[in-house]
Coordinates of C-alpha atoms in Angstrom, one line a residue:
M1 CA -12.9 -121.7 -37.0
K2 CA -16.0 -120.2 -38.5
M3 CA -15.5 -117.6 -41.0
T4 CA -17.2 -114.2 -41.2
K5 CA -19.3 -112.9 -44.0
K6 CA -16.6 -110.1 -44.4
G7 CA -13.8 -112.6 -44.1
E8 CA -15.3 -115.0 -46.7
I9 CA -15.7 -112.0 -49.1
C10 CA -12.1 -111.2 -48.9
R11 CA -10.7 -114.9 -49.2
L12 CA -12.8 -114.9 -52.6
R13 CA -11.3 -111.7 -53.7
H14 CA -8.2 -112.9 -53.0
C15 CA -8.8 -116.5 -54.4
K16 CA -9.9 -114.6 -57.5
A17 CA -7.0 -112.5 -57.6
Q18 CA -4.7 -115.4 -57.3
H19 CA -6.4 -117.0 -60.4
K20 CA -6.6 -113.8 -62.3
K21 CA -2.8 -113.2 -62.3
D22 CA -2.2 -116.5 -64.1
M23 CA -3.6 -115.8 -68.1
K24 CA -2.3 -112.8 -69.3
F25 CA -3.4 -110.9 -72.2
E26 CA -1.2 -108.2 -74.3
L27 CA -2.8 -105.8 -76.7
L28 CA -0.2 -105.3 -79.2
H29 CA -1.5 -103.1 -82.1
T30 CA -4.8 -101.9 -82.9
D31 CA -5.9 -100.9 -86.9
P32 CA -5.8 -97.3 -87.2
K33 CA -9.4 -97.6 -89.1
S34 CA -11.2 -100.3 -87.5
N35 CA -11.2 -102.0 -84.2
A36 CA -9.1 -105.0 -85.4
R37 CA -6.6 -106.1 -82.7
A38 CA -3.6 -108.2 -82.6
G39 CA -2.6 -109.3 -79.1
K40 CA -0.9 -112.2 -77.4
I41 CA -2.6 -114.6 -74.4
T42 CA 0.0 -116.3 -72.1
T43 CA -1.1 -119.5 -70.5
D44 CA 0.7 -122.2 -68.5
H45 CA 0.8 -124.4 -71.7
G46 CA 1.9 -121.6 -74.1
V47 CA 1.4 -118.4 -76.2
I48 CA -1.6 -117.9 -78.3
E49 CA -0.9 -115.1 -80.9
T50 CA -4.5 -113.2 -81.5
P51 CA -6.2 -113.0 -83.6
I52 CA -6.8 -116.9 -83.3
F53 CA -8.8 -119.7 -84.8
M54 CA -9.2 -122.8 -82.4
P55 CA -9.8 -126.1 -84.2
V56 CA -12.5 -128.1 -82.4
G57 CA -11.8 -131.2 -80.9
T58 CA -15.3 -132.2 -79.5
Q59 CA -14.4 -135.8 -77.8
G60 CA -10.6 -135.0 -77.3
S61 CA -10.2 -135.3 -81.0
V62 CA -10.1 -133.2 -83.9
K63 CA -11.8 -135.2 -86.4
A64 CA -9.5 -136.9 -89.0
V65 CA -6.4 -134.9 -87.8
H66 CA -3.7 -136.1 -85.8
Q67 CA -2.0 -134.2 -83.0
R68 CA 1.4 -133.9 -84.8
E69 CA -0.6 -132.7 -88.1
L70 CA -2.2 -129.9 -85.8
K71 CA 1.1 -128.7 -84.6
E72 CA 3.2 -129.0 -87.9
D73 CA 0.8 -128.9 -90.6
V74 CA -2.2 -126.9 -89.3
Q75 CA 0.1 -124.9 -86.8
A76 CA -2.5 -124.7 -84.2
Q77 CA -1.8 -122.6 -81.2
I78 CA -5.0 -124.0 -79.0
I79 CA -7.9 -126.7 -79.6
L80 CA -11.3 -126.8 -78.0
G81 CA -12.8 -129.8 -76.3
N82 CA -16.5 -130.2 -75.5
T83 CA -17.7 -130.5 -71.6
Y84 CA -20.9 -132.4 -72.6
H85 CA -19.3 -135.0 -74.7
L86 CA -16.1 -135.6 -72.6
Y87 CA -18.3 -135.6 -69.4
L88 CA -20.2 -138.5 -71.2
R89 CA -17.6 -140.2 -72.6
P90 CA -14.7 -141.3 -71.7
G91 CA -16.1 -139.6 -68.2
L92 CA -14.5 -137.6 -65.6
D93 CA -13.1 -140.7 -63.9
V94 CA -10.9 -141.8 -66.7
L95 CA -9.9 -138.1 -67.5
E96 CA -8.8 -137.4 -63.8
K97 CA -6.6 -140.7 -63.7
A98 CA -5.0 -139.7 -67.1
G99 CA -4.1 -136.3 -65.3
G100 CA -6.5 -134.1 -67.3
L101 CA -7.3 -133.8 -71.4
H102 CA -3.9 -132.7 -71.7
K103 CA -2.2 -136.0 -70.6
F104 CA -5.1 -138.3 -72.0
N105 CA -4.9 -136.6 -75.8
G106 CA -1.2 -135.9 -75.8
W107 CA -1.8 -132.1 -76.6
D108 CA 0.7 -130.3 -74.6
R109 CA -0.5 -126.6 -75.9
P110 CA -3.2 -124.6 -74.6
I111 CA -7.0 -126.0 -74.6
L112 CA -10.2 -124.3 -74.1
T113 CA -13.4 -126.2 -73.0
D114 CA -16.9 -124.7 -73.4
S115 CA -19.3 -125.4 -70.8
G116 CA -21.5 -128.0 -72.5
G117 CA -24.4 -125.4 -72.6
F118 CA -24.9 -125.4 -76.4
Q119 CA -25.0 -129.0 -76.6
V120 CA -27.6 -129.5 -73.6
F121 CA -29.8 -126.7 -74.8
S122 CA -29.8 -127.9 -78.3
L123 CA -31.3 -131.5 -77.0
A124 CA -34.5 -129.5 -76.8
D125 CA -36.9 -132.8 -76.1
N126 CA -34.6 -134.1 -73.7
R127 CA -33.6 -131.4 -71.2
K128 CA -35.3 -129.3 -68.6
L129 CA -34.2 -125.8 -67.5
T130 CA -34.6 -124.9 -63.7
E131 CA -33.2 -122.4 -61.6
E132 CA -30.9 -124.9 -60.3
G133 CA -29.5 -125.8 -63.6
C134 CA -30.2 -128.1 -66.7
T135 CA -31.6 -131.7 -66.4
F136 CA -30.7 -133.8 -69.3
R137 CA -30.7 -137.2 -70.9
S138 CA -27.5 -138.4 -72.6
H139 CA -27.7 -138.8 -76.0
I140 CA -25.6 -141.9 -76.0
D141 CA -27.7 -144.3 -73.5
G142 CA -30.4 -142.1 -72.2
S143 CA -29.3 -141.8 -68.6
K144 CA -30.2 -138.8 -66.7
H145 CA -28.0 -135.7 -65.8
L146 CA -27.8 -132.4 -64.4
F147 CA -25.6 -129.5 -65.1
T148 CA -25.3 -126.7 -62.8
P149 CA -23.1 -123.6 -62.8
E150 CA -21.1 -125.1 -59.9
N151 CA -20.7 -128.7 -61.2
V152 CA -19.9 -127.5 -64.5
V153 CA -16.9 -125.7 -63.0
D154 CA -15.9 -129.0 -61.3
I155 CA -16.1 -130.8 -64.5
E156 CA -14.3 -128.3 -66.5
R157 CA -11.5 -128.3 -63.4
T158 CA -11.3 -132.1 -63.9
I159 CA -11.0 -131.9 -67.7
G160 CA -8.4 -129.5 -67.0
A161 CA -8.5 -126.9 -69.8
D162 CA -6.5 -123.9 -69.7
I163 CA -9.5 -121.6 -70.6
I164 CA -12.9 -122.8 -69.2
M165 CA -16.3 -121.2 -69.9
A166 CA -19.5 -120.5 -67.7
L167 CA -22.5 -122.1 -68.0
D168 CA -25.0 -120.4 -69.9
E169 CA -28.3 -120.6 -71.9
C170 CA -27.9 -120.1 -75.5
T171 CA -31.2 -119.2 -76.9
P172 CA -32.3 -119.7 -80.5
G173 CA -31.6 -116.4 -83.0
T174 CA -35.6 -116.3 -83.3
A175 CA -36.5 -116.3 -79.4
D176 CA -39.0 -113.6 -78.6
F177 CA -38.0 -110.6 -76.4
Q178 CA -39.5 -111.8 -73.2
Y179 CA -37.9 -115.2 -73.7
A180 CA -34.4 -114.0 -74.2
K181 CA -34.9 -111.6 -71.1
R182 CA -35.7 -114.3 -69.1
S183 CA -33.2 -116.5 -70.4
L184 CA -30.4 -113.6 -69.7
D185 CA -31.4 -113.1 -66.2
R186 CA -31.2 -116.8 -65.4
T187 CA -27.6 -116.8 -67.4
N188 CA -26.5 -113.6 -65.3
R189 CA -27.8 -115.5 -62.0
W190 CA -25.8 -118.7 -63.1
L191 CA -22.9 -116.6 -63.7
D192 CA -22.6 -115.3 -60.3
R193 CA -22.8 -118.7 -58.9
G194 CA -20.3 -120.1 -61.2
L195 CA -17.9 -117.3 -60.6
K196 CA -18.3 -118.0 -56.6
H197 CA -17.5 -121.6 -57.0
F198 CA -14.7 -121.2 -59.4
A199 CA -13.2 -118.6 -56.7
E200 CA -13.7 -121.4 -54.0
T201 CA -11.9 -124.2 -55.9
D202 CA -8.4 -124.8 -57.2
P203 CA -7.1 -126.3 -60.6
K204 CA -6.3 -130.1 -60.4
Y205 CA -3.3 -130.6 -61.9
G206 CA -0.6 -127.9 -60.9
Y207 CA -1.1 -125.4 -63.7
S208 CA -3.8 -122.2 -63.8
Q209 CA -7.2 -122.1 -65.2
A210 CA -8.9 -119.0 -66.6
Y211 CA -12.9 -118.3 -66.3
F212 CA -14.4 -116.8 -69.1
P213 CA -18.2 -115.6 -69.0
I214 CA -20.4 -115.5 -71.9
V215 CA -22.4 -112.7 -73.2
Q216 CA -26.2 -113.4 -74.3
G217 CA -29.1 -111.5 -75.1
C218 CA -30.1 -113.0 -78.8
T219 CA -30.7 -110.3 -81.2
Y220 CA -31.7 -107.5 -79.0
P221 CA -29.1 -104.7 -78.6
E222 CA -30.8 -103.7 -75.3
L223 CA -30.1 -107.3 -74.1
R224 CA -27.0 -107.3 -75.4
R225 CA -25.9 -104.3 -73.9
Q226 CA -27.2 -105.3 -70.6
S227 CA -25.3 -108.6 -70.9
A228 CA -21.9 -107.1 -71.9
E229 CA -22.2 -104.7 -68.9
F230 CA -22.8 -107.5 -66.4
V231 CA -20.0 -109.6 -67.9
A232 CA -17.7 -106.6 -67.8
S233 CA -18.1 -106.0 -64.5
K234 CA -16.9 -109.5 -63.1
D235 CA -13.4 -108.4 -64.4
C236 CA -12.7 -112.0 -65.5
E237 CA -9.5 -112.9 -67.4
G238 CA -11.6 -112.9 -70.8
N239 CA -15.1 -112.6 -72.3
A240 CA -17.1 -114.8 -74.6
I241 CA -19.7 -113.8 -76.8
G242 CA -22.3 -116.3 -77.5
G243 CA -25.8 -117.1 -78.9
L244 CA -25.0 -115.8 -82.5
A245 CA -24.8 -117.8 -85.5
V246 CA -27.9 -119.7 -84.3
G247 CA -30.5 -118.4 -86.8
E248 CA -30.4 -114.9 -87.1
P249 CA -29.4 -112.9 -90.5
T250 CA -25.3 -112.6 -90.8
D251 CA -26.0 -108.7 -90.7
V252 CA -27.8 -109.1 -87.3
M253 CA -24.7 -110.9 -85.9
Y254 CA -22.5 -108.3 -87.0
E255 CA -24.5 -105.7 -85.2
M256 CA -24.8 -107.6 -82.2
I257 CA -20.9 -108.0 -81.9
E258 CA -20.4 -104.2 -82.5
V259 CA -22.7 -103.4 -79.7
V260 CA -21.0 -106.1 -77.2
N261 CA -17.4 -104.7 -78.3
E262 CA -18.4 -101.1 -77.5
I263 CA -18.5 -102.3 -73.9
L264 CA -16.3 -105.3 -73.2
P265 CA -13.2 -104.5 -71.8
K266 CA -10.3 -103.6 -74.6
D267 CA -7.3 -105.1 -72.5
K268 CA -9.2 -108.5 -72.2
P269 CA -9.3 -111.2 -75.1
R270 CA -13.0 -111.7 -76.8
Y271 CA -14.1 -114.8 -78.1
L272 CA -16.9 -115.0 -80.6
M273 CA -18.1 -118.7 -79.9
G274 CA -19.1 -121.2 -83.0
V275 CA -18.5 -118.7 -85.7
G276 CA -18.0 -119.4 -88.7
T277 CA -17.0 -118.9 -92.5
P278 CA -13.7 -117.3 -93.2
I279 CA -15.5 -114.1 -94.3
N280 CA -17.2 -114.2 -90.8
L281 CA -13.8 -114.1 -89.1
L282 CA -12.6 -111.2 -91.1
E283 CA -15.6 -109.4 -90.4
A284 CA -15.5 -110.2 -86.9
I285 CA -12.0 -109.5 -86.5
E286 CA -12.6 -106.0 -88.1
R287 CA -15.2 -105.3 -85.1
G288 CA -12.7 -106.4 -82.4
V289 CA -12.8 -110.0 -81.8
D290 CA -9.8 -112.1 -81.0
M291 CA -10.8 -115.7 -80.6
F292 CA -12.8 -118.2 -82.8
D293 CA -13.9 -121.9 -83.0
C294 CA -16.1 -123.5 -85.3
V295 CA -16.7 -127.3 -86.7
M296 CA -17.0 -125.9 -90.3
P297 CA -13.4 -126.2 -91.7
T298 CA -13.5 -130.0 -90.3
R299 CA -17.3 -130.7 -91.3
N300 CA -17.3 -129.1 -94.8
G301 CA -14.0 -130.9 -95.5
R302 CA -14.9 -134.0 -95.1
N303 CA -17.7 -133.2 -97.2
G304 CA -15.5 -132.3 -100.2
M305 CA -15.7 -128.5 -99.7
L306 CA -12.5 -126.8 -99.5
F307 CA -11.7 -123.3 -98.5
T308 CA -8.4 -121.4 -100.5
S309 CA -6.9 -118.0 -100.9
Q310 CA -8.5 -118.2 -104.3
G311 CA -12.3 -119.2 -103.3
I312 CA -14.4 -122.2 -102.4
M313 CA -14.3 -125.4 -104.2
N314 CA -16.2 -128.5 -104.2
M315 CA -13.7 -131.2 -104.7
K316 CA -16.2 -133.7 -106.2
N317 CA -16.8 -131.6 -109.0
A318 CA -15.8 -133.1 -112.6
K319 CA -14.0 -130.0 -113.5
W320 CA -11.2 -130.9 -111.4
K321 CA -10.8 -134.4 -112.6
D322 CA -7.8 -133.8 -114.7
D323 CA -6.5 -130.3 -113.1
F324 CA -3.1 -131.3 -111.9
S325 CA -2.3 -127.9 -110.3
P326 CA -2.0 -127.4 -106.4
V327 CA -5.1 -127.1 -104.4
D328 CA -4.3 -123.9 -103.3
P329 CA -1.5 -121.7 -105.5
N330 CA -0.6 -119.8 -102.6
G331 CA 0.2 -122.7 -100.6
T332 CA -1.7 -121.5 -97.5
A333 CA -1.7 -125.4 -96.3
W334 CA 0.4 -128.1 -96.0
A335 CA -1.4 -130.4 -98.5
D336 CA -1.1 -127.8 -101.2
H337 CA 2.7 -128.8 -101.3
F338 CA 2.0 -132.3 -102.0
Y339 CA -1.4 -133.0 -103.6
T340 CA -3.2 -132.1 -106.8
K341 CA -6.9 -131.1 -107.4
A342 CA -7.3 -134.2 -109.5
Y343 CA -5.9 -136.6 -106.9
L344 CA -8.2 -135.1 -104.1
R345 CA -11.2 -135.2 -106.4
H346 CA -10.1 -139.1 -107.1
L347 CA -10.2 -139.6 -103.4
F348 CA -13.3 -138.3 -102.6
I349 CA -15.0 -140.1 -105.6
A350 CA -13.3 -143.1 -104.3
D351 CA -14.8 -142.8 -100.8
E352 CA -11.0 -143.0 -99.7
L353 CA -10.7 -142.1 -95.8
L354 CA -7.3 -140.3 -97.0
A355 CA -9.6 -137.5 -98.8
M356 CA -11.2 -136.5 -95.4
Q357 CA -7.9 -136.4 -93.8
I358 CA -6.3 -133.9 -96.3
A359 CA -9.3 -132.0 -96.7
S360 CA -9.8 -131.3 -92.9
I361 CA -5.9 -130.4 -92.5
H362 CA -6.1 -128.2 -95.5
N363 CA -9.2 -126.2 -94.2
L364 CA -7.8 -126.0 -90.7
A365 CA -4.4 -124.8 -92.0
F366 CA -6.3 -122.1 -94.1
Y367 CA -8.1 -120.7 -91.5
L368 CA -5.2 -120.5 -89.6
W369 CA -3.2 -118.8 -92.4
L370 CA -6.2 -116.2 -92.6
V371 CA -5.9 -115.3 -89.2
K372 CA -2.4 -115.0 -89.0
E373 CA -2.4 -112.9 -92.3
A374 CA -5.1 -110.6 -90.7
R375 CA -2.8 -110.2 -87.7
K376 CA 0.3 -109.4 -90.1
H377 CA -1.8 -106.6 -91.7
I378 CA -3.1 -105.2 -88.5
I379 CA 0.5 -105.0 -87.1
D380 CA 1.6 -103.4 -90.5
G381 CA -1.2 -100.9 -90.2
D382 CA -3.0 -101.8 -93.5
F383 CA -5.8 -104.3 -92.2
S384 CA -8.6 -102.0 -93.6
T385 CA -7.4 -102.1 -97.0
W386 CA -6.3 -105.7 -97.3
K387 CA -9.4 -107.2 -95.6
P388 CA -12.1 -106.0 -98.3
R389 CA -9.7 -107.7 -101.1
M390 CA -9.5 -110.7 -99.2
V391 CA -13.2 -110.8 -98.7
A392 CA -14.0 -110.4 -102.2
Q393 CA -11.2 -113.3 -103.1
I394 CA -12.2 -115.9 -100.8
S395 CA -15.9 -115.7 -101.3
Q396 CA -15.7 -116.5 -104.8
R397 CA -17.2 -120.1 -106.0
L398 CA -14.4 -121.9 -108.1

């Protein structure tokens, strides 16, 4: 039977409503002197207490960290997977046969996947943008592929994350206004197509998936407002802020967050993509952001940079050679109870793989400790006095 246009619209709305009721967000507390929030996201794979930092598991694995360590030592509540990388390797056939990424990598808590847009657009010389989508060549073997708003939904359905992202174009922080405007208009058109396809399809593995649009607009307040209004009008389960920490000054990033969060609905989680340093997290939390991800804690950790409650340490420095005190005297991470600065420095100098593992676990655990502390102070009502003290403390070079 052929469905009328009106009937099709009703069906899509009904389908959207069916998906919308699955992921829940509760706003529990707001700091009385700022926009900092404490909330709770409920998914079919578990609860996420916000504000939250999400370790990045680009290829189905958080580098140098075992899933048991993510749970017990880092205390991660949700991790990320990368659509671009997982699509290329191990590939959708393998993931579907496994029953999705949760079954494939053994992680039974929530997962978020980005759309792969950032990775595709960063290829620059190996991709071509059209209204249809983005054609690109694999960084692995040079093979040609196409991402569209529709097939990215299908790919993320197959990967099986609890939260999936819309395909967008991530413009560089230095883009001129006209380019940023054309890019945003196309991203908006892609969002409409992606939402329609999301409503027309179903999850594959018996649990619900939420679809987050992404606010773009580069560093132009006018474009950011337009984008935030367009995204907010879609009434999705949550919303993301993209295209920041891509070359623009830090104070401009904070300004864009403020502009966007004046518009994005307060009863939906707000996810700031790919940001950032511990100080970035606290500043963004103060401005009303709930969710974060970044490769910095693991990438910097593998190179010997540790973030602690006392400040930042380069573990390869000679000053730690015979320092037998804990890495962080406040015990913000599991490693602090077992390993001294001297031992960790020795491992780095000796090029031992354990150094990268310990440092990655430490940094991730510190990030999770930091957002948990922020949450505690939001609930207690003294975030605005705690935050500047913590920023001054953790920004020191030790």
